[in-house]
PDB file of C-alpha atoms in Angstrom:
ATOM      1  CA  UNK V  28      -8.003  -4.857  30.590  1.00  0.00           C
ATOM      2  CA  UNK V  29     -10.496  -6.540  27.917  1.00  0.00           C
ATOM      3  CA  UNK V  30     -12.603  -4.713  25.510  1.00  0.00           C
ATOM      4  CA  UNK V  31     -15.702  -6.509  23.917  1.00  0.00           C
ATOM      5  CA  UNK V  32     -15.701  -6.293  19.461  1.00  0.00           C
ATOM      6  CA  UNK V  33     -19.525  -6.103  20.379  1.00  0.00           C
ATOM      7  CA  UNK V  34     -19.417  -2.448  22.037  1.00  0.00           C
ATOM      8  CA  UNK V  35     -16.288  -1.513  20.228  1.00  0.00           C
ATOM      9  CA  UNK V  36     -16.320   1.229  17.378  1.00  0.00           C
ATOM     10  CA  UNK V  37     -14.516   0.773  13.885  1.00  0.00           C
ATOM     11  CA  UNK V  38     -12.001   3.125  15.120  1.00  0.00           C
ATOM     12  CA  UNK V  39     -11.364   1.379  17.999  1.00  0.00           C
ATOM     13  CA  UNK V  40     -11.523  -1.570  16.196  1.00  0.00           C
ATOM     14  CA  UNK V  41      -8.381  -0.298  13.815  1.00  0.00           C
ATOM     15  CA  UNK V  42      -6.337   2.106  16.318  1.00  0.00           C
ATOM     16  CA  UNK V  43      -6.259  -1.355  18.263  1.00  0.00           C
ATOM     17  CA  UNK V  44      -5.128  -3.407  15.123  1.00  0.00           C
ATOM     18  CA  UNK V  45      -2.736  -0.556  13.720  1.00  0.00           C
ATOM     19  CA  UNK V  46      -0.774  -0.418  16.754  1.00  0.00           C
ATOM     20  CA  UNK V  47      -0.326  -4.416  18.047  1.00  0.00           C
ATOM     21  CA  UNK V  48       0.335  -5.981  14.785  1.00  0.00           C
ATOM     22  CA  UNK V  49       3.432  -4.081  13.666  1.00  0.00           C
ATOM     23  CA  UNK V  50       5.940  -4.027  12.743  1.00  0.00           C
ATOM     24  CA  UNK V  51       4.063  -4.566   8.820  1.00  0.00           C
ATOM     25  CA  UNK V  52       5.169  -3.075   4.769  1.00  0.00           C
ATOM     26  CA  UNK V  53       2.791  -0.102   3.322  1.00  0.00           C
ATOM     27  CA  UNK V  54       1.372  -1.680   0.021  1.00  0.00           C
ATOM     28  CA  UNK V  55       1.556   1.552  -2.061  1.00  0.00           C
ATOM     29  CA  UNK V  56      -0.627   1.209  -4.753  1.00  0.00           C
ATOM     30  CA  UNK V  57      -0.815   2.271  -8.139  1.00  0.00           C
ATOM     31  CA  UNK V  58      -4.495   2.260  -9.941  1.00  0.00           C
ATOM     32  CA  UNK V  59      -5.584   3.993 -12.962  1.00  0.00           C
ATOM     33  CA  UNK V  60      -8.865   6.398 -12.925  1.00  0.00           C
ATOM     34  CA  UNK V  61     -11.396   6.286 -15.788  1.00  0.00           C
ATOM     35  CA  UNK V  62     -10.127   9.511 -16.915  1.00  0.00           C
ATOM     36  CA  UNK V  63      -6.110   7.562 -17.422  1.00  0.00           C
ATOM     37  CA  UNK V  64      -4.784   9.039 -14.268  1.00  0.00           C
ATOM     38  CA  UNK V  65      -2.752   7.640 -11.824  1.00  0.00           C
ATOM     39  CA  UNK V  66      -4.322   7.200  -8.780  1.00  0.00           C
ATOM     40  CA  UNK V  67      -1.624   6.144  -6.093  1.00  0.00           C
ATOM     41  CA  UNK V  68      -2.529   5.330  -2.104  1.00  0.00           C
ATOM     42  CA  UNK V  69      -1.112   3.990   0.785  1.00  0.00           C
ATOM     43  CA  UNK V  70      -2.515   1.313   2.495  1.00  0.00           C
ATOM     44  CA  UNK V  71      -1.191  -0.198   5.938  1.00  0.00           C
ATOM     45  CA  UNK V  72      -3.615  -2.871   5.936  1.00  0.00           C
ATOM     46  CA  UNK V  73      -1.870  -5.440   3.123  1.00  0.00           C
ATOM     47  CA  UNK V  74       0.035  -8.699   3.639  1.00  0.00           C
ATOM     48  CA  UNK V  75       0.742 -11.591   1.822  1.00  0.00           C
ATOM     49  CA  UNK V  76      -2.061 -15.108   2.291  1.00  0.00           C
ATOM     50  CA  UNK V  77      -0.594 -17.471  -0.603  1.00  0.00           C
ATOM     51  CA  UNK V  78       2.505 -18.524  -2.019  1.00  0.00           C
ATOM     52  CA  UNK V  79       1.330 -20.371  -5.022  1.00  0.00           C
ATOM     53  CA  UNK V  80      -0.632 -18.109  -6.893  1.00  0.00           C
ATOM     54  CA  UNK V  81       0.865 -15.334  -4.837  1.00  0.00           C
ATOM     55  CA  UNK V  82      -1.956 -13.394  -3.475  1.00  0.00           C
ATOM     56  CA  UNK V  83      -2.251 -10.335  -1.820  1.00  0.00           C
ATOM     57  CA  UNK V  84      -4.358  -9.021   0.607  1.00  0.00           C
ATOM     58  CA  UNK V  85      -5.314  -4.916   0.759  1.00  0.00           C
ATOM     59  CA  UNK V  86      -8.028  -4.040   3.340  1.00  0.00           C
ATOM     60  CA  UNK V  87      -9.632  -1.202   2.121  1.00  0.00           C
ATOM     61  CA  UNK V  88     -11.580   1.119   4.240  1.00  0.00           C
ATOM     62  CA  UNK V  89     -14.152   3.458   3.550  1.00  0.00           C
ATOM     63  CA  UNK V  90     -13.268   7.475   2.944  1.00  0.00           C
ATOM     64  CA  UNK V  91     -14.125   9.854   6.027  1.00  0.00           C
ATOM     65  CA  UNK V  92     -17.278  10.766   3.667  1.00  0.00           C
ATOM     66  CA  UNK V  93     -18.187   7.254   4.298  1.00  0.00           C
ATOM     67  CA  UNK V  94     -17.548   6.418  -0.258  1.00  0.00           C
ATOM     68  CA  UNK V  95     -15.568   3.855  -2.033  1.00  0.00           C
ATOM     69  CA  UNK V  96     -11.508   4.495  -1.983  1.00  0.00           C
ATOM     70  CA  UNK V  97     -10.547   5.793  -5.271  1.00  0.00           C
ATOM     71  CA  UNK V  98      -8.217   2.317  -5.239  1.00  0.00           C
ATOM     72  CA  UNK V  99     -11.203   0.093  -4.830  1.00  0.00           C
ATOM     73  CA  UNK V 100     -13.021   1.730  -7.941  1.00  0.00           C
ATOM     74  CA  UNK V 101     -10.434   1.868 -10.412  1.00  0.00           C
ATOM     75  CA  UNK V 102      -9.295  -1.711  -9.437  1.00  0.00           C
ATOM     76  CA  UNK V 103     -12.767  -3.459  -9.812  1.00  0.00           C
ATOM     77  CA  UNK V 104     -12.982  -1.726 -13.244  1.00  0.00           C
ATOM     78  CA  UNK V 105      -9.760  -2.139 -14.630  1.00  0.00           C
ATOM     79  CA  UNK V 106      -9.105  -5.461 -12.789  1.00  0.00           C
ATOM     80  CA  UNK V 107      -5.696  -3.950 -12.374  1.00  0.00           C
ATOM     81  CA  UNK V 108      -3.097  -2.957  -9.695  1.00  0.00           C
ATOM     82  CA  UNK V 109       0.161  -2.173  -8.745  1.00  0.00           C
ATOM     83  CA  UNK V 110       1.862  -2.687  -5.568  1.00  0.00           C
ATOM     84  CA  UNK V 111       5.264  -0.897  -4.479  1.00  0.00           C
ATOM     85  CA  UNK V 112       7.013  -1.494  -2.061  1.00  0.00           C
ATOM     86  CA  UNK V 113       8.605   2.358  -0.286  1.00  0.00           C
ATOM     87  CA  UNK V 114      11.943   3.364   0.905  1.00  0.00           C
ATOM     88  CA  UNK V 115      12.736   5.777   2.945  1.00  0.00           C
ATOM     89  CA  UNK V 116      13.703   7.973   0.108  1.00  0.00           C
ATOM     90  CA  UNK V 117       9.916   7.747  -1.485  1.00  0.00           C
ATOM     91  CA  UNK V 118       8.717   8.816   2.419  1.00  0.00           C
ATOM     92  CA  UNK V 119       7.136  12.169   1.702  1.00  0.00           C
ATOM     93  CA  UNK V 120       5.553  11.399  -1.291  1.00  0.00           C
ATOM     94  CA  UNK V 121       3.873   7.869   0.502  1.00  0.00           C
ATOM     95  CA  UNK V 122       2.791  10.710   3.434  1.00  0.00           C
ATOM     96  CA  UNK V 123       1.898  13.163   0.695  1.00  0.00           C
ATOM     97  CA  UNK V 124      -0.347  10.473  -1.500  1.00  0.00           C
ATOM     98  CA  UNK V 125      -2.373   9.506   1.196  1.00  0.00           C
ATOM     99  CA  UNK V 126      -4.705  12.632   0.956  1.00  0.00           C
ATOM    100  CA  UNK V 127      -8.119  12.629   0.372  1.00  0.00           C
ATOM    101  CA  UNK V 128      -8.239  13.939  -3.473  1.00  0.00           C
ATOM    102  CA  UNK V 129     -11.258  13.879  -5.103  1.00  0.00           C
ATOM    103  CA  UNK V 130     -12.520  10.897  -7.932  1.00  0.00           C
ATOM    104  CA  UNK V 131     -10.420  11.280 -11.186  1.00  0.00           C
ATOM    105  CA  UNK V 132      -7.344  13.589  -9.596  1.00  0.00           C
ATOM    106  CA  UNK V 133      -4.093  12.075  -9.285  1.00  0.00           C
ATOM    107  CA  UNK V 134      -2.239  12.449  -6.579  1.00  0.00           C
ATOM    108  CA  UNK V 135       1.075  11.501  -8.673  1.00  0.00           C
ATOM    109  CA  UNK V 136       0.117  15.119 -10.735  1.00  0.00           C
ATOM    110  CA  UNK V 137      -0.983  16.936  -7.440  1.00  0.00           C
ATOM    111  CA  UNK V 138       1.965  16.525  -5.480  1.00  0.00           C
ATOM    112  CA  UNK V 139       4.656  15.593  -8.661  1.00  0.00           C
ATOM    113  CA  UNK V 140       5.414  11.950  -7.520  1.00  0.00           C
ATOM    114  CA  UNK V 141       7.196  11.085 -11.222  1.00  0.00           C
ATOM    115  CA  UNK V 142       6.094   7.226 -12.453  1.00  0.00           C
ATOM    116  CA  UNK V 143       7.238   5.055 -14.370  1.00  0.00           C
ATOM    117  CA  UNK V 144       5.780   1.873 -16.498  1.00  0.00           C
ATOM    118  CA  UNK V 145       7.317  -1.222 -15.690  1.00  0.00           C
ATOM    119  CA  UNK V 146       5.323  -3.398 -17.791  1.00  0.00           C
ATOM    120  CA  UNK V 147       2.533  -1.714 -20.446  1.00  0.00           C
ATOM    121  CA  UNK V 148      -0.570  -4.012 -19.131  1.00  0.00           C
ATOM    122  CA  UNK V 149      -0.016  -2.394 -15.830  1.00  0.00           C
ATOM    123  CA  UNK V 150      -0.120   0.767 -13.904  1.00  0.00           C
ATOM    124  CA  UNK V 151       2.983   2.674 -13.209  1.00  0.00           C
ATOM    125  CA  UNK V 152       4.941   2.674 -10.325  1.00  0.00           C
ATOM    126  CA  UNK V 153       6.545   5.701  -8.539  1.00  0.00           C
ATOM    127  CA  UNK V 154       9.916   6.052 -10.093  1.00  0.00           C
ATOM    128  CA  UNK V 155      13.161   4.430  -8.746  1.00  0.00           C
ATOM    129  CA  UNK V 156      10.982   1.803  -6.534  1.00  0.00           C
ATOM    130  CA  UNK V 157      13.138  -0.961  -6.683  1.00  0.00           C
ATOM    131  CA  UNK V 158      10.597  -4.011  -5.645  1.00  0.00           C
ATOM    132  CA  UNK V 159       7.159  -3.874  -6.727  1.00  0.00           C
ATOM    133  CA  UNK V 160       3.982  -6.655  -7.515  1.00  0.00           C
ATOM    134  CA  UNK V 161       2.052  -5.937 -10.374  1.00  0.00           C
ATOM    135  CA  UNK V 162      -1.376  -7.648  -9.878  1.00  0.00           C
ATOM    136  CA  UNK V 163      -4.845  -8.785 -11.446  1.00  0.00           C
ATOM    137  CA  UNK V 164      -7.573  -8.776  -9.281  1.00  0.00           C
ATOM    138  CA  UNK V 165      -8.195 -11.737  -7.889  1.00  0.00           C
ATOM    139  CA  UNK V 166     -11.085 -11.853  -5.575  1.00  0.00           C
ATOM    140  CA  UNK V 167     -12.958  -9.727  -3.046  1.00  0.00           C
ATOM    141  CA  UNK V 168     -14.126 -10.482   0.548  1.00  0.00           C
ATOM    142  CA  UNK V 169     -16.814  -7.839   1.646  1.00  0.00           C
ATOM    143  CA  UNK V 170     -15.920  -8.162   5.339  1.00  0.00           C
ATOM    144  CA  UNK V 171     -17.790  -6.009   7.647  1.00  0.00           C
ATOM    145  CA  UNK V 172     -17.561  -2.352   6.568  1.00  0.00           C
ATOM    146  CA  UNK V 173     -14.812  -2.945   4.809  1.00  0.00           C
ATOM    147  CA  UNK V 174     -13.526  -4.402   1.977  1.00  0.00           C
ATOM    148  CA  UNK V 175     -10.701  -6.901   1.669  1.00  0.00           C
ATOM    149  CA  UNK V 176      -9.580  -7.300  -1.643  1.00  0.00           C
ATOM    150  CA  UNK V 177      -6.734 -10.038  -2.610  1.00  0.00           C
ATOM    151  CA  UNK V 178      -4.663  -9.452  -5.300  1.00  0.00           C
ATOM    152  CA  UNK V 179      -2.637 -11.903  -7.311  1.00  0.00           C
ATOM    153  CA  UNK V 180       0.774 -10.966  -8.643  1.00  0.00           C
ATOM    154  CA  UNK V 181       1.403 -11.838 -12.309  1.00  0.00           C
ATOM    155  CA  UNK V 182       5.083 -10.260 -12.320  1.00  0.00           C
ATOM    156  CA  UNK V 183       7.553  -9.885  -9.760  1.00  0.00           C
ATOM    157  CA  UNK V 184       9.857  -6.656 -10.489  1.00  0.00           C
ATOM    158  CA  UNK V 185      12.967  -6.663  -8.724  1.00  0.00           C
ATOM    159  CA  UNK V 186      15.684  -4.142  -9.296  1.00  0.00           C
ATOM    160  CA  UNK V 187      18.896  -5.224 -10.941  1.00  0.00           C
ATOM    161  CA  UNK V 188      21.007  -3.045  -8.298  1.00  0.00           C
ATOM    162  CA  UNK V 189      19.626  -5.067  -5.250  1.00  0.00           C
ATOM    163  CA  UNK V 190      18.411  -8.803  -7.548  1.00  0.00           C
ATOM    164  CA  UNK V 191      20.240 -11.853  -6.510  1.00  0.00           C
ATOM    165  CA  UNK V 192      20.011 -14.821  -9.069  1.00  0.00           C
ATOM    166  CA  UNK V 193      19.588 -17.194  -6.552  1.00  0.00           C
ATOM    167  CA  UNK V 194      17.074 -14.928  -4.878  1.00  0.00           C
ATOM    168  CA  UNK V 195      18.717 -14.610  -1.453  1.00  0.00           C
ATOM    169  CA  UNK V 196      19.030 -10.488  -1.610  1.00  0.00           C
ATOM    170  CA  UNK V 197      18.400  -8.304   0.950  1.00  0.00           C
ATOM    171  CA  UNK V 198      16.342  -5.124   0.042  1.00  0.00           C
ATOM    172  CA  UNK V 199      18.315  -1.846   1.814  1.00  0.00           C
ATOM    173  CA  UNK V 200      15.325  -0.423   3.125  1.00  0.00           C
ATOM    174  CA  UNK V 201      13.762  -3.679   4.195  1.00  0.00           C
ATOM    175  CA  UNK V 202      12.051  -2.820   8.419  1.00  0.00           C
ATOM    176  CA  UNK V 203      12.583   0.785   8.027  1.00  0.00           C
ATOM    177  CA  UNK V 204       9.517   1.735   6.374  1.00  0.00           C
ATOM    178  CA  UNK V 205       6.480   0.284   7.443  1.00  0.00           C
ATOM    179  CA  UNK V 206       3.575   0.738   9.600  1.00  0.00           C
ATOM    180  CA  UNK V 207       5.565   1.972  13.250  1.00  0.00           C
ATOM    181  CA  UNK V 208       8.784   0.293  11.556  1.00  0.00           C
ATOM    182  CA  UNK V 209      12.222   1.141  13.547  1.00  0.00           C
ATOM    183  CA  UNK V 210      14.963   2.150  11.394  1.00  0.00           C
ATOM    184  CA  UNK V 211      18.654   1.962  12.798  1.00  0.00           C
ATOM    185  CA  UNK V 212      18.348   5.379  12.957  1.00  0.00           C
ATOM    186  CA  UNK V 213      16.524   5.338  16.033  1.00  0.00           C
ATOM    187  CA  UNK V 214      12.880   6.414  14.222  1.00  0.00           C
ATOM    188  CA  UNK V 215       9.497   5.291  14.349  1.00  0.00           C
ATOM    189  CA  UNK V 216       8.425   6.334  10.509  1.00  0.00           C
ATOM    190  CA  UNK V 217       4.471   6.243  10.370  1.00  0.00           C
ATOM    191  CA  UNK V 218       2.664   6.998   6.711  1.00  0.00           C
ATOM    192  CA  UNK V 219      -0.542   9.087   8.438  1.00  0.00           C
ATOM    193  CA  UNK V 220      -0.059  13.026   7.962  1.00  0.00           C
ATOM    194  CA  UNK V 221      -1.133  13.466  11.700  1.00  0.00           C
ATOM    195  CA  UNK V 222       1.618  10.871  12.839  1.00  0.00           C
ATOM    196  CA  UNK V 223       4.442  11.721  10.672  1.00  0.00           C
ATOM    197  CA  UNK V 224       6.920  13.249  12.827  1.00  0.00           C
ATOM    198  CA  UNK V 225       9.771  11.174  13.746  1.00  0.00           C
ATOM    199  CA  UNK V 226      10.424   9.824  17.419  1.00  0.00           C
ATOM    200  CA  UNK V 227      13.182   9.213  18.953  1.00  0.00           C
ATOM    201  CA  UNK V 228      14.117   6.045  21.173  1.00  0.00           C
TER     202      UNK V 228
END
C-alpha cells in the first residue's frame, strides 16, 4: 500500500506517524497560566534534537476545536517549561492530564495531582518525578498546522535514588511508559484516554 501524503488528512498522517515511529517517550510538560495555576499536559511527539546545548522538540497540534494548546500559549508568554519523564506510578495522572480543559484551569487541581518545585524559576513538576528537564523556550517552528516548540534544558533533575556520579544510571521505568512501550509485564501502555486499556500479548 502506497499512501500519498498530498491527499491524506492530518489525522491520517498523525495515526501513521504515531503508530509507526515507536517506541518513544512522552514529554509530560508543566507550564504556568497567567493566573499562576499550573498547566500539565502530555505530548507524545517529543524528541531530543541537540546535545550542546541540550534542546528538545515538542510538536504541539491544535486542540479539537482548532485553538492553540494551553501549553503553547503559556510557553510563549513565560518562555519557561518543565518536562517530566513519567513512570508507571504516574500513569493514571498522565492519562487524566490529557483531558482538554478550559484555559486557566489546572489539570493538577482538577485531578488532584500533587506538584513540587524543583527550582523556583521553573514550573513545578508532579510529585515523585525522578527525571525532569527545566527548560527555556529556544524557538518555535511553524510547520504546517502544527507548532514545533524547541525547548533548551537549563537544568537536569535526577532523583538521588537513581543518580550515579558517572551518569551511567538507568531509570527503572525506561521502556515502560511511553507511546506504545512494552513493559516487562507484557502490557502496552497508551497515553490517550480512548486507548488506555492494557493489551496482553
